Short mmCIF file of C-alpha atoms in Angstrom, two decimals:
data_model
loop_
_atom_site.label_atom_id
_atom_site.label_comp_id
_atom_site.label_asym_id
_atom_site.label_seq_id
_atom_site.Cartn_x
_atom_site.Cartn_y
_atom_site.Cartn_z
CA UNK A 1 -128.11 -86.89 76.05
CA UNK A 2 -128.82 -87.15 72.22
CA UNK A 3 -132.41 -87.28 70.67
CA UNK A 4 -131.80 -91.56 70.29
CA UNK A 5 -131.27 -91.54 74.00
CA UNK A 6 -134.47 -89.93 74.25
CA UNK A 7 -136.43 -92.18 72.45
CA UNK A 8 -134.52 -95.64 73.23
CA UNK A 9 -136.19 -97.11 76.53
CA UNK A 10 -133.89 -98.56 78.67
CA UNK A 11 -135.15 -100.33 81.94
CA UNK A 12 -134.37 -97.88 84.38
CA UNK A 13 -133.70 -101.21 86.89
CA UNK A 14 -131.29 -102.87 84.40
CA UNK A 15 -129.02 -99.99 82.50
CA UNK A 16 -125.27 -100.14 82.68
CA UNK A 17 -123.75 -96.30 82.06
CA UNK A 18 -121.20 -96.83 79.22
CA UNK A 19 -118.02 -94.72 78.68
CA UNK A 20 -117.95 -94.13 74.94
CA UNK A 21 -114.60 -96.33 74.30
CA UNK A 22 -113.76 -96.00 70.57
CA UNK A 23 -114.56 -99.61 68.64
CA UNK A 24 -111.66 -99.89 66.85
CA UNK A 25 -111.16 -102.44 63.76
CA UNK A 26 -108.16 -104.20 65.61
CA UNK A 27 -110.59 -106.12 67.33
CA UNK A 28 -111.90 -107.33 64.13
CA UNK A 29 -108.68 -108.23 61.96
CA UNK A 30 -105.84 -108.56 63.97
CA UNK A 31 -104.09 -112.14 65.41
CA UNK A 32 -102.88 -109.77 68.21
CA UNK A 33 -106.56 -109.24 69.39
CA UNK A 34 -107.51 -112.78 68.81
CA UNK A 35 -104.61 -114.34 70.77
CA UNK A 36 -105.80 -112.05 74.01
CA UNK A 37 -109.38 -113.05 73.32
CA UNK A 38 -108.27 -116.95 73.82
CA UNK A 39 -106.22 -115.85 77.09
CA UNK A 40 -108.55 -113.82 78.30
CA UNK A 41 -111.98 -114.03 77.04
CA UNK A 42 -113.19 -117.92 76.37
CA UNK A 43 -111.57 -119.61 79.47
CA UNK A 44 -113.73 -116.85 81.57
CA UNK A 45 -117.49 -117.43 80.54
CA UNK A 46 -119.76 -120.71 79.91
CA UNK A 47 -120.29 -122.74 76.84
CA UNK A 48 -122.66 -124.15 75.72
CA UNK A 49 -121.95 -127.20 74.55
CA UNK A 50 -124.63 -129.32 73.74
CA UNK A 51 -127.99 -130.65 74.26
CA UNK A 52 -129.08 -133.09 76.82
CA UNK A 53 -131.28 -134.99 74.19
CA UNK A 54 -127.99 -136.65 72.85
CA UNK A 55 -126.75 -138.02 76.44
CA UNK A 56 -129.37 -140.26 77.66
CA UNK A 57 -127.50 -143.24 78.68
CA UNK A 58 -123.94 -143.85 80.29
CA UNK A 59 -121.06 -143.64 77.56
CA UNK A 60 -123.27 -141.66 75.41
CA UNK A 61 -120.61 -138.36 74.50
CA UNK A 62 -121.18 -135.06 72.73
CA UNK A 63 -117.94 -133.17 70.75
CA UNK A 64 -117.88 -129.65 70.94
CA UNK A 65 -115.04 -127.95 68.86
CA UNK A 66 -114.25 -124.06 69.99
CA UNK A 67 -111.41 -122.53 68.66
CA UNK A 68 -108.46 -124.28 68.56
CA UNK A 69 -109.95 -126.17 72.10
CA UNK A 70 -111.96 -129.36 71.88
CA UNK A 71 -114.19 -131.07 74.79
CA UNK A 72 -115.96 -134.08 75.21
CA UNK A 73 -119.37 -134.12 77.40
CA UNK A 74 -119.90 -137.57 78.54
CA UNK A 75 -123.19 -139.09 80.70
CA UNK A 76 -121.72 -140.47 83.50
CA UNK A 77 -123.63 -144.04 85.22
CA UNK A 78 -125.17 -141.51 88.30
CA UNK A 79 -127.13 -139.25 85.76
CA UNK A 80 -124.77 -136.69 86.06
CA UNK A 81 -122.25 -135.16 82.80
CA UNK A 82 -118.51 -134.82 82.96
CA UNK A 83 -116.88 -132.75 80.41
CA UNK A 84 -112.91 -133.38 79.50
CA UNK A 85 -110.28 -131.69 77.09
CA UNK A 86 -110.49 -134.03 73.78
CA UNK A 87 -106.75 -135.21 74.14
CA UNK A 88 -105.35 -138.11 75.37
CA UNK A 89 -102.37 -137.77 78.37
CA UNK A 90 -99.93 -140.35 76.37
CA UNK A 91 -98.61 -137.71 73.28
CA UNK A 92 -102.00 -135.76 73.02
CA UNK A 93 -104.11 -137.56 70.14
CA UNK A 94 -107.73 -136.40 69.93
CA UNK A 95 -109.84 -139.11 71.49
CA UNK A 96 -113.46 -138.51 69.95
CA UNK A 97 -113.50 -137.69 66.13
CA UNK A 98 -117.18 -137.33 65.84
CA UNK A 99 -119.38 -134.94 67.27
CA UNK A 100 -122.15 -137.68 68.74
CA UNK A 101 -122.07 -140.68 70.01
CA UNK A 102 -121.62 -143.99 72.60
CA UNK A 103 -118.92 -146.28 73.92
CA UNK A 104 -118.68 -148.16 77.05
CA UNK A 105 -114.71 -146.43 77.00
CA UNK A 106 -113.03 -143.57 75.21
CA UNK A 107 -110.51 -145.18 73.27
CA UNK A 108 -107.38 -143.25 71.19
CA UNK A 109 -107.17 -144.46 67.81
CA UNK A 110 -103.35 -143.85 68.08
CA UNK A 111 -102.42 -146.29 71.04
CA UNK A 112 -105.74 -147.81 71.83
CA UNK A 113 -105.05 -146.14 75.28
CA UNK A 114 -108.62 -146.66 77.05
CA UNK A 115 -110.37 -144.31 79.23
CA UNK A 116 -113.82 -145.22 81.31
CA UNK A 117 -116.63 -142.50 80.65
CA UNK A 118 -115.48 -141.12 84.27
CA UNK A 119 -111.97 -140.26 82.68
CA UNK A 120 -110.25 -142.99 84.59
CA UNK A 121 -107.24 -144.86 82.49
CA UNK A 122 -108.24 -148.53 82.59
CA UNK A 123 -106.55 -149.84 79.37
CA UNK A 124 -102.82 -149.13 78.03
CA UNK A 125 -100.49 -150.98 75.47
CA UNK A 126 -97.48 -153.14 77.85
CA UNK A 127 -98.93 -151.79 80.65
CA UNK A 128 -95.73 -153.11 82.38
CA UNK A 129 -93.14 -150.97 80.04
CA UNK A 130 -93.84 -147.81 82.03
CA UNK A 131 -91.11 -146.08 84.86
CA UNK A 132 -93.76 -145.90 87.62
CA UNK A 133 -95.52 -148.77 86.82
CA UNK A 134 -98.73 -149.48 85.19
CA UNK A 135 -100.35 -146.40 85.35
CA UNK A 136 -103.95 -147.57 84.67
CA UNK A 137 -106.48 -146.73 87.56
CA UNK A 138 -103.48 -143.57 87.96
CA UNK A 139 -103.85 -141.72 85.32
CA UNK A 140 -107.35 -139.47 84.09
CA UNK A 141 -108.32 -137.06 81.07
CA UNK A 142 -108.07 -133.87 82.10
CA UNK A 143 -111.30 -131.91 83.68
CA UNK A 144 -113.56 -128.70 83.00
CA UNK A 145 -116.15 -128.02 85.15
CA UNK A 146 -119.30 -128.95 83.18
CA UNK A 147 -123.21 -127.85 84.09
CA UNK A 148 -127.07 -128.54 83.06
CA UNK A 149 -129.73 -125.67 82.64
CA UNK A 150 -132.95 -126.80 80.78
CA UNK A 151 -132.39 -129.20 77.81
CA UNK A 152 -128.73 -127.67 77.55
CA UNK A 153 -125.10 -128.71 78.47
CA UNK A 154 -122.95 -126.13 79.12
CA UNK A 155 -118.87 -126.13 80.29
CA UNK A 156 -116.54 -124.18 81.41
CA UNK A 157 -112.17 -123.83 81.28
CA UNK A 158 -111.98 -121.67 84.73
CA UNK A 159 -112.59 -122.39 88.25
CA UNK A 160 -113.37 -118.66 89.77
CA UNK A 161 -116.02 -118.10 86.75
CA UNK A 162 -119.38 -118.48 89.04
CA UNK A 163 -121.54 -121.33 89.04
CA UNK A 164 -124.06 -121.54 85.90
CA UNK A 165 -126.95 -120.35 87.36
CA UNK A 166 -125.26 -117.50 88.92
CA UNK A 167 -123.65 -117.04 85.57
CA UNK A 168 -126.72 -116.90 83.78
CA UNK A 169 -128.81 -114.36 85.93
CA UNK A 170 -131.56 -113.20 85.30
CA UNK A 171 -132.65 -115.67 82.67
CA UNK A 172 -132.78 -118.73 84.47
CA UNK A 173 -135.64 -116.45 86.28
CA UNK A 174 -137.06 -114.76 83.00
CA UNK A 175 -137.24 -117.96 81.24
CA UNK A 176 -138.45 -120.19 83.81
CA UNK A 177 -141.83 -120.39 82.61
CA UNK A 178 -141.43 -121.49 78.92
CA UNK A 179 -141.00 -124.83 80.33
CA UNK A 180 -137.65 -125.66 78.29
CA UNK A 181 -136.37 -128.65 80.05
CA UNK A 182 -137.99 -131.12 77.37
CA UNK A 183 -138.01 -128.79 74.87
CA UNK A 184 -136.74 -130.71 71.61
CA UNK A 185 -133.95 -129.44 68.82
CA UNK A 186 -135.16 -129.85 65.45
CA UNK A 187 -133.02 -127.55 63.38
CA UNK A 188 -129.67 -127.74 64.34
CA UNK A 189 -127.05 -126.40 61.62
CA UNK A 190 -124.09 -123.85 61.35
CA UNK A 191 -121.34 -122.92 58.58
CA UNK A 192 -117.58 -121.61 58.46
CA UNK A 193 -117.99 -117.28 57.91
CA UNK A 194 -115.61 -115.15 56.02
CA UNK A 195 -116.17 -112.54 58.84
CA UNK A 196 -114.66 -111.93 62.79
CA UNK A 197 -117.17 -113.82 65.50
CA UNK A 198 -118.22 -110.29 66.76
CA UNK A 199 -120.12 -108.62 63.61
CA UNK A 200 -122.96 -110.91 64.17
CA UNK A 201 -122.32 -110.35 67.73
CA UNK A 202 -122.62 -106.66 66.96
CA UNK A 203 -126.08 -107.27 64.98
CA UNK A 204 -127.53 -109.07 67.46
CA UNK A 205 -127.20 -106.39 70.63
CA UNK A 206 -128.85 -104.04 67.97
CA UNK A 207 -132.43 -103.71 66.72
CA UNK A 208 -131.66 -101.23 64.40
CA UNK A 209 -131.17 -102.93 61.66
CA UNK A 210 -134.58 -104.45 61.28
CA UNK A 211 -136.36 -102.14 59.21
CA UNK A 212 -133.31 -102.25 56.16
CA UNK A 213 -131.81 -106.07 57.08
CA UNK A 214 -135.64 -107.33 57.89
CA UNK A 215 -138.31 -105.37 56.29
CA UNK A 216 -140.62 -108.79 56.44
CA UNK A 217 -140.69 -108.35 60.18
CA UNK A 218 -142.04 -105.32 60.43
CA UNK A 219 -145.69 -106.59 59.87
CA UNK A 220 -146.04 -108.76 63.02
CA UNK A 221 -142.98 -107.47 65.08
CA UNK A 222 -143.08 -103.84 66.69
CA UNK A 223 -139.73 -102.66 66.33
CA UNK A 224 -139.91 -98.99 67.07
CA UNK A 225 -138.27 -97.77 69.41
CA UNK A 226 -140.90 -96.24 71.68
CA UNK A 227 -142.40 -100.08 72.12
CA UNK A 228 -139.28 -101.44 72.64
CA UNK A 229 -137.83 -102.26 75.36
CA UNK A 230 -133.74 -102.57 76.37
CA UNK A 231 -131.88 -104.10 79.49
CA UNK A 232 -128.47 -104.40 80.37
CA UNK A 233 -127.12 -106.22 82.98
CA UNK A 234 -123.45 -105.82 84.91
CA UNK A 235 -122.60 -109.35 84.17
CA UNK A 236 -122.25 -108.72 80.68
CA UNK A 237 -125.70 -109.91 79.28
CA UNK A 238 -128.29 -107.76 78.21
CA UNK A 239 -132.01 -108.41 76.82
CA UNK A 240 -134.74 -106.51 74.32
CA UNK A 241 -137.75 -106.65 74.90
CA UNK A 242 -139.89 -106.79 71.18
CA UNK A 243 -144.06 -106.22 71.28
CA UNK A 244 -144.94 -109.40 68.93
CA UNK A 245 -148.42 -110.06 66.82
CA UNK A 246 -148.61 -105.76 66.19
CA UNK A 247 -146.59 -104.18 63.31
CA UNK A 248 -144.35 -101.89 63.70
CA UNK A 249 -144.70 -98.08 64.40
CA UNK A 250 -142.47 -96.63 62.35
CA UNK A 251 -145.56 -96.84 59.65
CA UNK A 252 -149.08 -96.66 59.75
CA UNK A 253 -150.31 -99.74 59.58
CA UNK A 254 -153.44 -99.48 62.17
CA UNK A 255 -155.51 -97.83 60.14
CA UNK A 256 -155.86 -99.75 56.74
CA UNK A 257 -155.95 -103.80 56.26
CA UNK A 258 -154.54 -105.90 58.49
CA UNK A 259 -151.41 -106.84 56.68
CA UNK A 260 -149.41 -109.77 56.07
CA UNK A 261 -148.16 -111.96 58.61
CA UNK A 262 -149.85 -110.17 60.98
CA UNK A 263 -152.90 -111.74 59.02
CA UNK A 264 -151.70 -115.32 59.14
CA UNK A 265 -150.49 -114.87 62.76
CA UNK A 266 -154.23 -113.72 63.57
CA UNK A 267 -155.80 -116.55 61.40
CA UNK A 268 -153.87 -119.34 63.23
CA UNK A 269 -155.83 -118.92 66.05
CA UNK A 270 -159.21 -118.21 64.69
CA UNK A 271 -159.09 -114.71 64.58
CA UNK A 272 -160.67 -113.19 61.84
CA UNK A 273 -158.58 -110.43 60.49
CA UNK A 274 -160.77 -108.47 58.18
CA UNK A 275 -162.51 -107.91 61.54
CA UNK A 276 -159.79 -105.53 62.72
CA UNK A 277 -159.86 -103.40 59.86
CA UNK A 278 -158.33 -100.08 61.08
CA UNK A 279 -157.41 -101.51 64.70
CA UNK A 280 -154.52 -103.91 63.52
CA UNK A 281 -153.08 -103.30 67.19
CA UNK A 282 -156.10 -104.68 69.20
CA UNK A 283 -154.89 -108.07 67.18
CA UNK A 284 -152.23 -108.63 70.00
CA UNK A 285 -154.79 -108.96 72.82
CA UNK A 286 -156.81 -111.23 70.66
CA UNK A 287 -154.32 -113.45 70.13
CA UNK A 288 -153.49 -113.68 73.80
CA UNK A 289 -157.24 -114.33 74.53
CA UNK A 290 -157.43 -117.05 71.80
CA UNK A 291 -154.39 -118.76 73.11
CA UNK A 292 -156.00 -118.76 76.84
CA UNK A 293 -159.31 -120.19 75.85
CA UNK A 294 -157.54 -122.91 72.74
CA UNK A 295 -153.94 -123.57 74.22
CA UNK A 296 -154.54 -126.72 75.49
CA UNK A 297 -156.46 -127.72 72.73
CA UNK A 298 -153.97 -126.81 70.13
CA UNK A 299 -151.51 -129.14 72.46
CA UNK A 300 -149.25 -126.51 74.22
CA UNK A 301 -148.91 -125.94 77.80
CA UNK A 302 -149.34 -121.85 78.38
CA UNK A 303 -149.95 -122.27 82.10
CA UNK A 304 -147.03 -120.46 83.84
CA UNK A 305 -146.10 -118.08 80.80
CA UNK A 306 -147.15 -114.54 81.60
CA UNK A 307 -149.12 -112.41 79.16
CA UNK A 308 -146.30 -110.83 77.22
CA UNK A 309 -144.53 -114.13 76.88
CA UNK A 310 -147.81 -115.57 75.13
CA UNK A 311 -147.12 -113.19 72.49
CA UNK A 312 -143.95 -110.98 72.54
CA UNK A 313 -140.61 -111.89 71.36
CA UNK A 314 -137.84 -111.83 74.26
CA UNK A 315 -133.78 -111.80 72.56
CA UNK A 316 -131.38 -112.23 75.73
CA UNK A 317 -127.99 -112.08 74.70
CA UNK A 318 -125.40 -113.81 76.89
CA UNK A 319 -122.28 -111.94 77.07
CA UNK A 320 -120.11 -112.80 74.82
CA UNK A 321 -121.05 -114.86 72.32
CA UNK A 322 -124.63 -116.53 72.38
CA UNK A 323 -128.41 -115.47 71.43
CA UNK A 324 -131.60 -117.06 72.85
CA UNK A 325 -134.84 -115.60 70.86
CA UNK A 326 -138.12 -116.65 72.75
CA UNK A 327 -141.42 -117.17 71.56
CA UNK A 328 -143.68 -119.85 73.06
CA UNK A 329 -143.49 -122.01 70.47
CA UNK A 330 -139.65 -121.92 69.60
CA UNK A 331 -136.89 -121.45 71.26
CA UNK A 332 -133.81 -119.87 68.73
CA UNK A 333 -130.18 -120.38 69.99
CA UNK A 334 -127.93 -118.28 67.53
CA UNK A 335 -124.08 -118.40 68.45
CA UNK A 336 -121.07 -117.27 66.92
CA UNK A 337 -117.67 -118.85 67.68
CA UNK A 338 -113.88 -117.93 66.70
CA UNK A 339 -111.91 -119.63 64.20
CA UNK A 340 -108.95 -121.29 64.85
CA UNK A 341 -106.54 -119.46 63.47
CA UNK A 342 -108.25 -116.72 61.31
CA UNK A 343 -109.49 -113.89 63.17
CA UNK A 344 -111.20 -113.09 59.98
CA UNK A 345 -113.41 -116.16 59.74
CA UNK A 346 -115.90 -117.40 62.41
CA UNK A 347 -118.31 -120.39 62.68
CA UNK A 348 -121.97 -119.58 63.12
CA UNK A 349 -124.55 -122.04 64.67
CA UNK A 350 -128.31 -121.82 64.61
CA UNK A 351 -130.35 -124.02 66.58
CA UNK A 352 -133.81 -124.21 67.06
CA UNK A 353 -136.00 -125.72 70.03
CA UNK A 354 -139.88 -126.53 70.24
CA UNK A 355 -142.36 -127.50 72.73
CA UNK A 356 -143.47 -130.95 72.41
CA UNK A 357 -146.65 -131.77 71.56
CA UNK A 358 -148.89 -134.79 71.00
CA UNK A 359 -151.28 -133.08 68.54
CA UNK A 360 -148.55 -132.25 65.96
CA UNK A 361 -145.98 -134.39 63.91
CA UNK A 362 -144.22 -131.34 62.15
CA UNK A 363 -143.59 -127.79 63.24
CA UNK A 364 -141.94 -125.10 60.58
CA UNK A 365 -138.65 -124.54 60.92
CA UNK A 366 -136.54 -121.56 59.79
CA UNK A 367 -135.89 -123.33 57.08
CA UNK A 368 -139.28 -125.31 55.98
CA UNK A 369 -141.34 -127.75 57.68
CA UNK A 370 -139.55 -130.77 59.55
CA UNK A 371 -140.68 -133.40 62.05
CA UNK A 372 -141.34 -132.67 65.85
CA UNK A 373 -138.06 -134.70 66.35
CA UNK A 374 -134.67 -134.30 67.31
CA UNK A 375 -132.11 -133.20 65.11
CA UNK A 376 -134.53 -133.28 62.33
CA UNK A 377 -132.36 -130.99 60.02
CA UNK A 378 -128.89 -131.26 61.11
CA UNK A 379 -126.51 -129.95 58.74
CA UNK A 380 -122.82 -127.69 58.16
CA UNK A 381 -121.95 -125.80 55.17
CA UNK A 382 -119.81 -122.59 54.09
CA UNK A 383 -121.99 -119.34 53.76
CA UNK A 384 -122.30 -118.35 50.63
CA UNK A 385 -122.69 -121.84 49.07
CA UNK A 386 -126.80 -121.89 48.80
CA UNK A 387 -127.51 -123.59 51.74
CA UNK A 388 -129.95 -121.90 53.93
CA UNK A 389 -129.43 -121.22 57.94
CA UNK A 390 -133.28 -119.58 57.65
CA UNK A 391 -134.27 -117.09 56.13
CA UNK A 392 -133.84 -114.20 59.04
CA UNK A 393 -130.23 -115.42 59.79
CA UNK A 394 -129.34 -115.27 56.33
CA UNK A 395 -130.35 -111.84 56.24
CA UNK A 396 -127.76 -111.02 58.86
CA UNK A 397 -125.04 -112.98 57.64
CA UNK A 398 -125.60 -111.49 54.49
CA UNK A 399 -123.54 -108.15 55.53
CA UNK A 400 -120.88 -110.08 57.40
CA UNK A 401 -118.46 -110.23 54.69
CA UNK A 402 -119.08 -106.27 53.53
CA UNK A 403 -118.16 -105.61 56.97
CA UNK A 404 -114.94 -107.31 57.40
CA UNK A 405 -113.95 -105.54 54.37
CA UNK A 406 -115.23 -102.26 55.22
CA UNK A 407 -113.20 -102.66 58.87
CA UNK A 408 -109.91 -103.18 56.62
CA UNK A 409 -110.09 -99.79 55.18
CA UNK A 410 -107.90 -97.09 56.02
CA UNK A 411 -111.15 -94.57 56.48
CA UNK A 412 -112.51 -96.41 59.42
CA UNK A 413 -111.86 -94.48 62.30
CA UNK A 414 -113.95 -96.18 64.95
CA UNK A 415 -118.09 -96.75 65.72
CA UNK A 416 -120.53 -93.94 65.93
CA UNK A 417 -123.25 -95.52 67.52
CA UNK A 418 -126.98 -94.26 67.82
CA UNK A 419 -128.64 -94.95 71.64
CA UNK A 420 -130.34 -97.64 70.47
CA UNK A 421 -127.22 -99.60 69.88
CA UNK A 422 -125.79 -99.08 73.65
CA UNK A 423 -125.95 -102.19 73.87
CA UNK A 424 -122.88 -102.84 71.47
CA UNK A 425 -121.16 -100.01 72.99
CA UNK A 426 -121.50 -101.65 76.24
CA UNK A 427 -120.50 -105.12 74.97
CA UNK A 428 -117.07 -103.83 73.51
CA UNK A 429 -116.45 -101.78 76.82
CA UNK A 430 -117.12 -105.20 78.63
CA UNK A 431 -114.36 -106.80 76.15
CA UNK A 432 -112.31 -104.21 76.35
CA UNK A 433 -111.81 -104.87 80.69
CA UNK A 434 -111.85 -108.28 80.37
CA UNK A 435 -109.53 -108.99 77.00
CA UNK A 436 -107.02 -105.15 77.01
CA UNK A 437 -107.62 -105.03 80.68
CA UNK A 438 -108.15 -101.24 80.24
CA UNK A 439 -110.43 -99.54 78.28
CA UNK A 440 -109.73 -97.99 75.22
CA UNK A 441 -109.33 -94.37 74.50
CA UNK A 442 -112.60 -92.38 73.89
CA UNK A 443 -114.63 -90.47 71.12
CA UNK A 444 -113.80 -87.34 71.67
#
């Protein structure tokens, strides 16, 4: 056991002993790894593929592009959503184009074939002209399983992956009382990276990049490693654990002014900070008083949140590919996804979820104020171009591309990996069964 080990806290209920396989760059750069990854990897897990806020009435359709794949999630007249591979059975055209939208039928802008929001075939060209007959009423798009949790649409390529609420153990359990089912998207925007899908990946099943990547967080998020608290799960996910509304420990920043952030955190909910002069870290029960005794007021519902929720910041990571950062007033869903053909290029997504609330008209996003409505900001651009995917996630993108290039050299010989980032070691090992089928040779 090494001195990180020592001071990284790992549930003792939810650890996963890891085998020190060597992270090599392969997985990074090569078309090799990438081709296994779309045999082996993205047919096995859920996707998330939407939000229910954009399928409210039959024929109402959401596109969701992955790879190379592309489905269509469509309301269905019962209340319930189908999802179906986006090409059509005649010569394989793509059916939907746009990523939204409604139509009483599915029509290919090649043929005008027509399909009924069930997948049926209920329109062709000379129906008559066909072998077997008019094959209307015969003939249906092809079918993935597809599944609700919350305000979220999710769908899947296999049949022996378990269900979606088995899938997502333990969150559906651990989340349960944020309340997200009417939770609204506000900020919903991604662009195309000049890196490989798992170096954010990487960066978010480690916190120790916070206090060089994030220095800004350090005043209101307690990020050392003492306070911190790591999970890991044998289905893949894992989950930190992050004290919120106290500053970090890694400085002293009890005994002076309270300091930013921290301040404007306490001042929010009339705390007066100058009062905690020299006991910054008695802020944190404050705060969870105050939002007890004004909650309701303020227009939030903090019934059947727990203590730590009220106040702490909760990252579960779902194995492979997807981030959900809880507070209780915003919900963060950060998501990497493969590009088609590059395995050096990826697509990032950040979305970002809020409570309703009758008392206010705008909440802050990530990236500036916006109306408490859905979709407020919905944008795509290329990193690197100006556009802003909020201010934290810019941060991380930000060494994406030095990365890819550093995993290119010659003098990379594999990951050495503090405790703290077990987590990563444990997500490649998980890769390494599921895409090699073997693990990897280890550090010696």
């Amino acid at each position: 056991m090494t001195a990180q080990d020592k001071i990284s806290r790992y549930s003792p209920e939810f650890d996963v002993a890891v085998r020190g396989d060597t992270i090599t760059a392969d997985r990074y750069i090569t078309r090799e790894w990438m081709e296994l990854e779309n045999k082996h990897l993205w047919p096995k897990v859920w996707h998330l593929g939407g939000v229910l806020a954009d399928l409210e009435e039959e024929g109402d359709f959401i596109r969701h592009n992955f790879g190379k794949e592309s489905v269509v999630m469509v309301k269905q007249a019962d209340g319930s959503v189908k999802a179906f591979y986006n090409t059509c059975p005649h010569r394989g055209n793509r059916l939907v184009l746009g990523d939204v939208g409604s139509a009483p039928r599915l029509t290919c802008g090649y043929h005008g074939w027509q399909f009924d929001p069930d997948g049926t075939l209920v329109h062709v060209q000379d129906p008559d002209d066909f072998a077997g007959g008019n094959p209307c009423g015969k003939v249906t798009l092809s079918e993935l399983r597809c599944d609700t949790w919350g305000p979220f649409v999710f769908w899947c390529m296999d049949d022996d992956v378990a269900p979606l609420h088995e899938w997502l153990w333990p969150y559906t359990e651990r989340l349960a009382g944020y309340k997200l089912d009417n939770w609204v998207r506000v900020l919903n925007v991604s662009a195309d990276c000049d890196f490989n899908w798992k170096i954010i990946r990487d960066n978010f099943n480690e916190s120790y990049h916070l206090p060089t990547i994030h220095p800004e967080l350090a005043t209101f998020i307690n990020d050392g490693l003492p306070t911190t608290v790591f999970e890991m799960y044998e289905n893949g996910h894992n989950a930190m654990w992050m004290i919120g509304h106290q500053a970090t420990s890694r400085k002293d920043y009890v005994s002076g002014d309270v300091p930013p952030g921290l301040y404007e955190a306490a001042e929010a909910w009339g705390i007066d900070p100058k009062e905690y002069r020299g006991r910054t870290a008695d802020i944190r029960e404050a705060v969870i008083k105050a939002k007890r005794e004004r909650g309701a007021d303020a227009g939030y519902d903090y019934s059947s949140m727990t203590d730590q929720q009220l106040v702490d910041y909760f990252h579960c990571t779902l194995f492979p590919n997807l981030t959900i950062t809880m507070s209780p007033e915003q919900c963060q869903i950060l998501r990497t996804e493969p590009h088609p053909t590059d395995p050096e290029k990826c697509v990032f997504q950040h979305w970002c979820l809020y409570p309703p609330n009758a008392k206010m008209a705008e909440v802050v996003t990530p990236v500036g104020p916006a109306p408490l409505r859905h979709d407020a900001i919905a944008r795509h651009s290329v990193y690197g171009d100006g556009v802003s995917l909020g201010f934290v996630a810019d941060q991380d993108l930000s060494i994406g591309t030095t990365q890819q290039q550093g995993l290119n050299s010659r003098g990379f010989k594999g990951c050495l990996l503090p405790g703290q980032e077990k987590r990563v070691q444990r997500f490649h090992e998980k890769l390494n069964d599921m895409v090699l089928g073997h693990p990897t040779a280890a550090r010696e």
